[in-house]
PDB file of C-alpha atoms in Angstrom:
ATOM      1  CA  UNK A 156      80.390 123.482  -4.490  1.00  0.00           C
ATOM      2  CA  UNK A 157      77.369 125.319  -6.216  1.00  0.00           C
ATOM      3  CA  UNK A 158      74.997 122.332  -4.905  1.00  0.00           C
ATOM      4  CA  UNK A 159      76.499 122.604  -1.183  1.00  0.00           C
ATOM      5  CA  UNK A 160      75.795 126.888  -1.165  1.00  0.00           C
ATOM      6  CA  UNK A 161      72.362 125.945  -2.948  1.00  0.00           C
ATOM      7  CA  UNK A 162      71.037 123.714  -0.090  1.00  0.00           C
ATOM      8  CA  UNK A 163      71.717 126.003   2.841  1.00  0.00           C
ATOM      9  CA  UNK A 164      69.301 129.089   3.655  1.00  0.00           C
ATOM     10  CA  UNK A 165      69.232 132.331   1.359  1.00  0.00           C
ATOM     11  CA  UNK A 166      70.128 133.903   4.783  1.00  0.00           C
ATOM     12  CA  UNK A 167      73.833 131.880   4.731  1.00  0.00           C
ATOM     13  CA  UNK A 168      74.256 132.420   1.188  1.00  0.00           C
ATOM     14  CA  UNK A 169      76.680 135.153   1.637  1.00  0.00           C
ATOM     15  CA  UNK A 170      80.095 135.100  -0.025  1.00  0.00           C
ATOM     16  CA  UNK A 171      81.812 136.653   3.293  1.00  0.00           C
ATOM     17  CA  UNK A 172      80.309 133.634   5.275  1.00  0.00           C
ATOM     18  CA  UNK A 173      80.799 130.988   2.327  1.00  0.00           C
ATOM     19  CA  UNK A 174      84.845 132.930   2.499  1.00  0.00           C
ATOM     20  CA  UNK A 175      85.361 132.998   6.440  1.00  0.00           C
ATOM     21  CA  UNK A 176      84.124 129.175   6.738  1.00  0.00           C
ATOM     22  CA  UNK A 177      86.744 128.966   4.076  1.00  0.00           C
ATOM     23  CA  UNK A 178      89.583 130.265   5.690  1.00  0.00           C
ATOM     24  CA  UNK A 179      88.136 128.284   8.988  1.00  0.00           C
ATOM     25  CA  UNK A 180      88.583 125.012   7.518  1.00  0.00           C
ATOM     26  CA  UNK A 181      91.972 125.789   6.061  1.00  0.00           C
ATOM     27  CA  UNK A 182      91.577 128.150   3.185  1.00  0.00           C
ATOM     28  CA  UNK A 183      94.715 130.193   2.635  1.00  0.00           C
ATOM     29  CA  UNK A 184      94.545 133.872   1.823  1.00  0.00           C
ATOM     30  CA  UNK A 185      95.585 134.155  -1.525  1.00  0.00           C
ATOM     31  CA  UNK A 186      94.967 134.247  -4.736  1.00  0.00           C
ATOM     32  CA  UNK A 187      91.824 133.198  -6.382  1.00  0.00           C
ATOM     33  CA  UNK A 188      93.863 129.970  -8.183  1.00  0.00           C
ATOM     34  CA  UNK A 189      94.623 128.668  -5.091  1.00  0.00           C
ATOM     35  CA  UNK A 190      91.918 129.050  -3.515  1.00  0.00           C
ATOM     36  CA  UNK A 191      90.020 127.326  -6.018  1.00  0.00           C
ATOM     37  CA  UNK A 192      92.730 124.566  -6.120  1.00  0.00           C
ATOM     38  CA  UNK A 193      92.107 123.858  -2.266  1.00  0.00           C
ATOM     39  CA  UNK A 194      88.001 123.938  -3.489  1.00  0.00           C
TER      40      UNK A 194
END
């Protein structure tokens, strides 16, 4: 996941964006476990 966030633009590097494309593609809100189990 680290390499993915590292190749995009300092400008897209933001948690809320990496979090709300998240919860786009299917992310529950939750806990952190399960969201790093669906990671």
């Amino acid at each position: 996941m680290i390499a993915l966030i590292e190749r995009l633009p300092n400008s897209r590097r933001q948690p809320n964006l990496v979090l709300g494309v998240s919860r786009h593609l299917g992310a529950l809100a939750g806990s952190y476990a399960s969201f790093r189990k669906w990671l």
